[in-house]
GROMACS .gro file of N, CA and C in nm:
model
  363
    1MET      N    1  -3.324 -21.076   6.042
    1MET     CA    2  -3.356 -21.000   5.922
    1MET      C    3  -3.241 -20.907   5.888
    2ASN      N    4  -3.202 -20.904   5.763
    2ASN     CA    5  -3.094 -20.818   5.718
    2ASN      C    6  -3.147 -20.676   5.703
    3THR      N    7  -3.087 -20.581   5.775
    3THR     CA    8  -3.133 -20.443   5.769
    3THR      C    9  -3.046 -20.356   5.681
    4ALA      N   10  -2.944 -20.415   5.619
    4ALA     CA   11  -2.859 -20.338   5.529
    4ALA      C   12  -2.939 -20.297   5.405
    5PRO      N   13  -2.923 -20.173   5.361
    5PRO     CA   14  -2.999 -20.130   5.243
    5PRO      C   15  -2.956 -20.207   5.119
    6ILE      N   16  -3.052 -20.241   5.036
    6ILE     CA   17  -3.019 -20.314   4.913
    6ILE      C   18  -3.006 -20.221   4.794
    7PHE      N   19  -3.046 -20.097   4.810
    7PHE     CA   20  -3.044 -20.003   4.699
    7PHE      C   21  -2.934 -19.901   4.717
    8ALA      N   22  -2.867 -19.867   4.608
    8ALA     CA   23  -2.765 -19.763   4.613
    8ALA      C   24  -2.834 -19.628   4.628
    9PRO      N   25  -2.777 -19.538   4.708
    9PRO     CA   26  -2.835 -19.404   4.716
    9PRO      C   27  -2.836 -19.339   4.578
   10PRO      N   28  -2.931 -19.248   4.555
   10PRO     CA   29  -2.944 -19.187   4.422
   10PRO      C   30  -2.820 -19.113   4.376
   11ASP      N   31  -2.733 -19.070   4.467
   11ASP     CA   32  -2.615 -18.995   4.425
   11ASP      C   33  -2.497 -19.086   4.393
   12ASN      N   34  -2.511 -19.217   4.411
   12ASN     CA   35  -2.404 -19.309   4.374
   12ASN      C   36  -2.404 -19.331   4.224
   13PRO      N   37  -2.286 -19.347   4.164
   13PRO     CA   38  -2.284 -19.374   4.020
   13PRO      C   39  -2.348 -19.508   3.990
   14CYS      N   40  -2.415 -19.512   3.881
   14CYS     CA   41  -2.482 -19.634   3.836
   14CYS      C   42  -2.395 -19.701   3.731
   15GLU      N   43  -2.396 -19.835   3.729
   15GLU     CA   44  -2.315 -19.907   3.633
   15GLU      C   45  -2.373 -19.902   3.492
   16LEU      N   46  -2.496 -19.861   3.480
   16LEU     CA   47  -2.556 -19.853   3.347
   16LEU      C   48  -2.505 -19.731   3.274
   17ARG      N   49  -2.490 -19.744   3.142
   17ARG     CA   50  -2.443 -19.633   3.061
   17ARG      C   51  -2.530 -19.511   3.077
   18GLY      N   52  -2.469 -19.396   3.089
   18GLY     CA   53  -2.544 -19.272   3.099
   18GLY      C   54  -2.617 -19.254   3.231
   19ASP      N   55  -2.582 -19.333   3.331
   19ASP     CA   56  -2.649 -19.327   3.461
   19ASP      C   57  -2.800 -19.343   3.449
   20HIS      N   58  -2.844 -19.411   3.345
   20HIS     CA   59  -2.988 -19.436   3.327
   20HIS      C   60  -3.028 -19.556   3.412
   21ARG      N   61  -3.125 -19.537   3.496
   21ARG     CA   62  -3.176 -19.648   3.575
   21ARG      C   63  -3.316 -19.681   3.526
   22PRO      N   64  -3.342 -19.806   3.497
   22PRO     CA   65  -3.473 -19.846   3.446
   22PRO      C   66  -3.587 -19.824   3.545
   23VAL      N   67  -3.553 -19.815   3.673
   23VAL     CA   68  -3.652 -19.786   3.777
   23VAL      C   69  -3.600 -19.667   3.857
   24ASP      N   70  -3.683 -19.567   3.871
   24ASP     CA   71  -3.649 -19.448   3.950
   24ASP      C   72  -3.664 -19.485   4.097
   25LEU      N   73  -3.551 -19.512   4.163
   25LEU     CA   74  -3.553 -19.560   4.300
   25LEU      C   75  -3.596 -19.452   4.400
   26VAL      N   76  -3.572 -19.328   4.367
   26VAL     CA   77  -3.618 -19.219   4.453
   26VAL      C   78  -3.771 -19.214   4.450
   27PHE      N   79  -3.826 -19.223   4.332
   27PHE     CA   80  -3.972 -19.226   4.317
   27PHE      C   81  -4.030 -19.346   4.393
   28LEU      N   82  -3.970 -19.464   4.374
   28LEU     CA   83  -4.018 -19.584   4.441
   28LEU      C   84  -4.014 -19.567   4.592
   29SER      N   85  -3.908 -19.508   4.642
   29SER     CA   86  -3.895 -19.486   4.786
   29SER      C   87  -4.007 -19.395   4.838
   30ARG      N   88  -4.039 -19.293   4.760
   30ARG     CA   89  -4.149 -19.205   4.801
   30ARG      C   90  -4.281 -19.282   4.800
   31GLN      N   91  -4.300 -19.368   4.701
   31GLN     CA   92  -4.424 -19.445   4.691
   31GLN      C   93  -4.441 -19.540   4.809
   32THR      N   94  -4.331 -19.591   4.860
   32THR     CA   95  -4.336 -19.691   4.968
   32THR      C   96  -4.308 -19.631   5.105
   33GLY      N   97  -4.294 -19.501   5.111
   33GLY     CA   98  -4.264 -19.437   5.239
   33GLY      C   99  -4.127 -19.475   5.292
   34GLY      N  100  -4.037 -19.514   5.203
   34GLY     CA  101  -3.901 -19.550   5.244
   34GLY      C  102  -3.891 -19.688   5.306
   35ASP      N  103  -3.994 -19.767   5.301
   35ASP     CA  104  -3.995 -19.902   5.359
   35ASP      C  105  -3.924 -19.998   5.264
   36ARG      N  106  -3.802 -20.036   5.298
   36ARG     CA  107  -3.719 -20.120   5.210
   36ARG      C  108  -3.782 -20.257   5.184
   37ALA      N  109  -3.841 -20.316   5.286
   37ALA     CA  110  -3.903 -20.448   5.268
   37ALA      C  111  -4.020 -20.437   5.170
   38LEU      N  112  -4.096 -20.331   5.180
   38LEU     CA  113  -4.206 -20.309   5.087
   38LEU      C  114  -4.153 -20.285   4.946
   39GLU      N  115  -4.045 -20.209   4.933
   39GLU     CA  116  -3.985 -20.186   4.801
   39GLU      C  117  -3.945 -20.319   4.737
   40GLU      N  118  -3.882 -20.405   4.814
   40GLU     CA  119  -3.840 -20.535   4.762
   40GLU      C  120  -3.960 -20.616   4.715
   41GLU      N  121  -4.065 -20.619   4.797
   41GLU     CA  122  -4.184 -20.696   4.762
   41GLU      C  123  -4.250 -20.640   4.636
   42VAL      N  124  -4.262 -20.509   4.628
   42VAL     CA  125  -4.323 -20.445   4.511
   42VAL      C  126  -4.242 -20.477   4.386
   43LEU      N  127  -4.110 -20.470   4.396
   43LEU     CA  128  -4.025 -20.499   4.280
   43LEU      C  129  -4.037 -20.645   4.237
   44ARG      N  130  -4.041 -20.736   4.334
   44ARG     CA  131  -4.057 -20.878   4.300
   44ARG      C  132  -4.190 -20.903   4.227
   45LEU      N  133  -4.296 -20.845   4.281
   45LEU     CA  134  -4.428 -20.862   4.219
   45LEU      C  135  -4.431 -20.800   4.080
   46PHE      N  136  -4.373 -20.682   4.067
   46PHE     CA  137  -4.373 -20.616   3.937
   46PHE      C  138  -4.295 -20.697   3.834
   47ALA      N  139  -4.181 -20.751   3.872
   47ALA     CA  140  -4.100 -20.830   3.778
   47ALA      C  141  -4.181 -20.948   3.724
   48LYS      N  142  -4.256 -21.015   3.811
   48LYS     CA  143  -4.339 -21.127   3.767
   48LYS      C  144  -4.452 -21.079   3.676
   49GLN      N  145  -4.519 -20.971   3.718
   49GLN     CA  146  -4.630 -20.918   3.639
   49GLN      C  147  -4.582 -20.871   3.502
   50ALA      N  148  -4.470 -20.803   3.498
   50ALA     CA  149  -4.418 -20.752   3.370
   50ALA      C  150  -4.386 -20.868   3.275
   51ALA      N  151  -4.331 -20.975   3.328
   51ALA     CA  152  -4.300 -21.091   3.243
   51ALA      C  153  -4.428 -21.152   3.187
   52MET      N  154  -4.530 -21.167   3.270
   52MET     CA  155  -4.656 -21.225   3.224
   52MET      C  156  -4.725 -21.136   3.120
   53LEU      N  157  -4.731 -21.006   3.149
   53LEU     CA  158  -4.796 -20.915   3.055
   53LEU      C  159  -4.718 -20.905   2.925
   54GLY      N  160  -4.585 -20.907   2.933
   54GLY     CA  161  -4.502 -20.905   2.813
   54GLY      C  162  -4.529 -21.028   2.726
   55ASP      N  163  -4.538 -21.145   2.790
   55ASP     CA  164  -4.569 -21.267   2.716
   55ASP      C  165  -4.706 -21.257   2.649
   56ASP      N  166  -4.804 -21.202   2.723
   56ASP     CA  167  -4.937 -21.183   2.665
   56ASP      C  168  -4.931 -21.092   2.543
   57LEU      N  169  -4.859 -20.981   2.556
   57LEU     CA  170  -4.852 -20.885   2.446
   57LEU      C  171  -4.784 -20.945   2.324
   58ARG      N  172  -4.692 -21.036   2.346
   58ARG     CA  173  -4.622 -21.103   2.235
   58ARG      C  174  -4.718 -21.192   2.157
   59THR      N  175  -4.812 -21.255   2.225
   59THR     CA  176  -4.897 -21.355   2.160
   59THR      C  177  -5.037 -21.307   2.123
   60LEU      N  178  -5.084 -21.200   2.185
   60LEU     CA  179  -5.220 -21.153   2.158
   60LEU      C  180  -5.233 -21.100   2.016
   61THR      N  181  -5.344 -21.131   1.953
   61THR     CA  182  -5.371 -21.078   1.820
   61THR      C  183  -5.489 -20.982   1.820
   62ASP      N  184  -5.573 -20.988   1.922
   62ASP     CA  185  -5.687 -20.897   1.933
   62ASP      C  186  -5.639 -20.761   1.984
   63ASN      N  187  -5.664 -20.657   1.906
   63ASN     CA  188  -5.614 -20.523   1.940
   63ASN      C  189  -5.672 -20.469   2.070
   64GLU      N  190  -5.797 -20.497   2.099
   64GLU     CA  191  -5.857 -20.449   2.224
   64GLU      C  192  -5.792 -20.515   2.345
   65GLN      N  193  -5.768 -20.644   2.338
   65GLN     CA  194  -5.699 -20.714   2.446
   65GLN      C  195  -5.556 -20.663   2.462
   66ARG      N  196  -5.491 -20.640   2.350
   66ARG     CA  197  -5.355 -20.588   2.352
   66ARG      C  198  -5.352 -20.451   2.419
   67LYS      N  199  -5.450 -20.365   2.387
   67LYS     CA  200  -5.457 -20.232   2.448
   67LYS      C  201  -5.480 -20.244   2.600
   68ARG      N  202  -5.566 -20.336   2.643
   68ARG     CA  203  -5.593 -20.353   2.787
   68ARG      C  204  -5.468 -20.401   2.861
   69GLN      N  205  -5.398 -20.497   2.803
   69GLN     CA  206  -5.277 -20.548   2.868
   69GLN      C  207  -5.169 -20.439   2.873
   70ALA      N  208  -5.156 -20.364   2.766
   70ALA     CA  209  -5.057 -20.255   2.764
   70ALA      C  210  -5.094 -20.149   2.867
   71HIS      N  211  -5.223 -20.120   2.881
   71HIS     CA  212  -5.268 -20.021   2.979
   71HIS      C  213  -5.236 -20.068   3.121
   72THR      N  214  -5.259 -20.195   3.148
   72THR     CA  215  -5.228 -20.251   3.279
   72THR      C  216  -5.078 -20.241   3.309
   73LEU      N  217  -4.997 -20.277   3.211
   73LEU     CA  218  -4.852 -20.270   3.230
   73LEU      C  219  -4.806 -20.126   3.246
   74LYS      N  220  -4.864 -20.035   3.171
   74LYS     CA  221  -4.828 -19.893   3.182
   74LYS      C  222  -4.854 -19.843   3.324
   75GLY      N  223  -4.969 -19.873   3.380
   75GLY     CA  224  -5.001 -19.828   3.515
   75GLY      C  225  -4.910 -19.888   3.620
   76ALA      N  226  -4.882 -20.016   3.608
   76ALA     CA  227  -4.793 -20.083   3.704
   76ALA      C  228  -4.652 -20.027   3.695
   77ALA      N  229  -4.605 -20.003   3.573
   77ALA     CA  230  -4.470 -19.949   3.554
   77ALA      C  231  -4.459 -19.808   3.612
   78ARG      N  232  -4.559 -19.726   3.588
   78ARG     CA  233  -4.557 -19.590   3.643
   78ARG      C  234  -4.560 -19.593   3.795
   79ALA      N  235  -4.632 -19.688   3.853
   79ALA     CA  236  -4.645 -19.695   3.998
   79ALA      C  237  -4.513 -19.723   4.068
   80ILE      N  238  -4.421 -19.793   3.999
   80ILE     CA  239  -4.292 -19.824   4.063
   80ILE      C  240  -4.180 -19.733   4.013
   81GLY      N  241  -4.207 -19.651   3.913
   81GLY     CA  242  -4.103 -19.562   3.862
   81GLY      C  243  -4.030 -19.615   3.740
   82ALA      N  244  -4.088 -19.713   3.671
   82ALA     CA  245  -4.028 -19.765   3.547
   82ALA      C  246  -4.089 -19.688   3.430
   83PHE      N  247  -4.054 -19.561   3.420
   83PHE     CA  248  -4.119 -19.471   3.327
   83PHE      C  249  -4.088 -19.501   3.180
   84GLY      N  250  -3.969 -19.550   3.151
   84GLY     CA  251  -3.936 -19.588   3.013
   84GLY      C  252  -4.023 -19.703   2.967
   85LEU      N  253  -4.043 -19.801   3.053
   85LEU     CA  254  -4.129 -19.914   3.020
   85LEU      C  255  -4.273 -19.867   3.002
   86ALA      N  256  -4.317 -19.777   3.087
   86ALA     CA  257  -4.453 -19.722   3.075
   86ALA      C  258  -4.471 -19.652   2.940
   87ASP      N  259  -4.369 -19.581   2.895
   87ASP     CA  260  -4.376 -19.514   2.765
   87ASP      C  261  -4.392 -19.615   2.650
   88HIS      N  262  -4.321 -19.728   2.660
   88HIS     CA  263  -4.334 -19.832   2.558
   88HIS      C  264  -4.476 -19.890   2.559
   89ALA      N  265  -4.530 -19.911   2.677
   89ALA     CA  266  -4.666 -19.964   2.687
   89ALA      C  267  -4.768 -19.864   2.629
   90LEU      N  268  -4.745 -19.737   2.654
   90LEU     CA  269  -4.834 -19.634   2.598
   90LEU      C  270  -4.834 -19.639   2.445
   91GLN      N  271  -4.718 -19.662   2.388
   91GLN     CA  272  -4.709 -19.669   2.242
   91GLN      C  273  -4.792 -19.787   2.189
   92ILE      N  274  -4.793 -19.898   2.262
   92ILE     CA  275  -4.875 -20.012   2.220
   92ILE      C  276  -5.023 -19.977   2.235
   93GLU      N  277  -5.057 -19.906   2.340
   93GLU     CA  278  -5.196 -19.862   2.358
   93GLU      C  279  -5.244 -19.779   2.240
   94THR      N  280  -5.157 -19.693   2.190
   94THR     CA  281  -5.197 -19.604   2.081
   94THR      C  282  -5.184 -19.668   1.943
   95GLU      N  283  -5.098 -19.772   1.931
   95GLU     CA  284  -5.078 -19.842   1.803
   95GLU      C  285  -5.086 -19.993   1.825
   96PRO      N  286  -5.201 -20.044   1.869
   96PRO     CA  287  -5.207 -20.187   1.905
   96PRO      C  288  -5.184 -20.283   1.788
   97ASP      N  289  -5.200 -20.236   1.666
   97ASP     CA  290  -5.181 -20.325   1.551
   97ASP      C  291  -5.039 -20.322   1.496
   98ASN      N  292  -4.952 -20.239   1.554
   98ASN     CA  293  -4.814 -20.228   1.509
   98ASN      C  294  -4.725 -20.321   1.593
   99PRO      N  295  -4.656 -20.417   1.533
   99PRO     CA  296  -4.573 -20.509   1.611
   99PRO      C  297  -4.441 -20.448   1.661
  100ALA      N  298  -4.395 -20.341   1.602
  100ALA     CA  299  -4.266 -20.282   1.640
  100ALA      C  300  -4.263 -20.237   1.787
  101PRO      N  301  -4.365 -20.169   1.837
  101PRO     CA  302  -4.361 -20.130   1.979
  101PRO      C  303  -4.358 -20.249   2.074
  102VAL      N  304  -4.416 -20.360   2.034
  102VAL     CA  305  -4.414 -20.479   2.120
  102VAL      C  306  -4.271 -20.530   2.134
  103THR      N  307  -4.199 -20.533   2.025
  103THR     CA  308  -4.059 -20.577   2.029
  103THR      C  309  -3.977 -20.487   2.121
  104ALA      N  310  -3.995 -20.357   2.108
  104ALA     CA  311  -3.923 -20.262   2.195
  104ALA      C  312  -3.963 -20.280   2.340
  105LEU      N  313  -4.092 -20.300   2.366
  105LEU     CA  314  -4.139 -20.319   2.502
  105LEU      C  315  -4.078 -20.445   2.563
  106LEU      N  316  -4.072 -20.553   2.488
  106LEU     CA  317  -4.017 -20.677   2.541
  106LEU      C  318  -3.870 -20.661   2.579
  107ARG      N  319  -3.795 -20.585   2.500
  107ARG     CA  320  -3.655 -20.557   2.535
  107ARG      C  321  -3.649 -20.477   2.665
  108GLU      N  322  -3.738 -20.379   2.679
  108GLU     CA  323  -3.738 -20.296   2.800
  108GLU      C  324  -3.783 -20.376   2.922
  109VAL      N  325  -3.877 -20.468   2.904
  109VAL     CA  326  -3.918 -20.555   3.015
  109VAL      C  327  -3.798 -20.632   3.066
  110GLU      N  328  -3.719 -20.687   2.976
  110GLU     CA  329  -3.600 -20.763   3.018
  110GLU      C  330  -3.498 -20.673   3.087
  111THR      N  331  -3.480 -20.553   3.037
  111THR     CA  332  -3.387 -20.459   3.100
  111THR      C  333  -3.432 -20.428   3.242
  112VAL      N  334  -3.559 -20.399   3.259
  112VAL     CA  335  -3.613 -20.367   3.391
  112VAL      C  336  -3.603 -20.488   3.484
  113ARG      N  337  -3.638 -20.605   3.433
  113ARG     CA  338  -3.631 -20.725   3.517
  113ARG      C  339  -3.486 -20.757   3.557
  114ASP      N  340  -3.393 -20.739   3.466
  114ASP     CA  341  -3.252 -20.761   3.500
  114ASP      C  342  -3.206 -20.662   3.606
  115TYR      N  343  -3.248 -20.538   3.592
  115TYR     CA  344  -3.211 -20.435   3.690
  115TYR      C  345  -3.270 -20.469   3.827
  116ILE      N  346  -3.396 -20.509   3.830
  116ILE     CA  347  -3.459 -20.546   3.956
  116ILE      C  348  -3.385 -20.665   4.017
  117ALA      N  349  -3.352 -20.764   3.937
  117ALA     CA  350  -3.279 -20.881   3.988
  117ALA      C  351  -3.145 -20.839   4.048
  118SER      N  352  -3.078 -20.742   3.985
  118SER     CA  353  -2.948 -20.698   4.039
  118SER      C  354  -2.966 -20.628   4.173
  119LEU      N  355  -3.079 -20.564   4.193
  119LEU     CA  356  -3.106 -20.497   4.321
  119LEU      C  357  -3.140 -20.596   4.431
  120LEU      N  358  -3.202 -20.704   4.395
  120LEU     CA  359  -3.252 -20.798   4.494
  120LEU      C  360  -3.157 -20.912   4.527
  121ARG      N  361  -3.037 -20.908   4.473
  121ARG     CA  362  -2.939 -21.015   4.503
  121ARG      C  363  -2.899 -21.011   4.646
   0.00000   0.00000   0.00000
């Protein structure tokens, strides 16, 4: 088993503009008790869940279903420290009939998934 850390320490510069990280790795570490294997598993599961929920939100037309899916994604995103994504999901919860927040959320889902993929290489 590889015991080398896969995550950059929080004080290392990030390659993303403005040092913005789509997932707060310090928060995630606190959530997992610093268990790197658990962090990896949680991130893998979240990336899959976010993709599925994003696809649902793109195609759903029923506002109540859209609100439920957005609520689920918001909770999952907050649990791992993807607070920007959670904010986009909250906007869909409050405006389920507005398509603009869905477009923004889908872009953020891809940003978060790309970031997670870069961590798990």
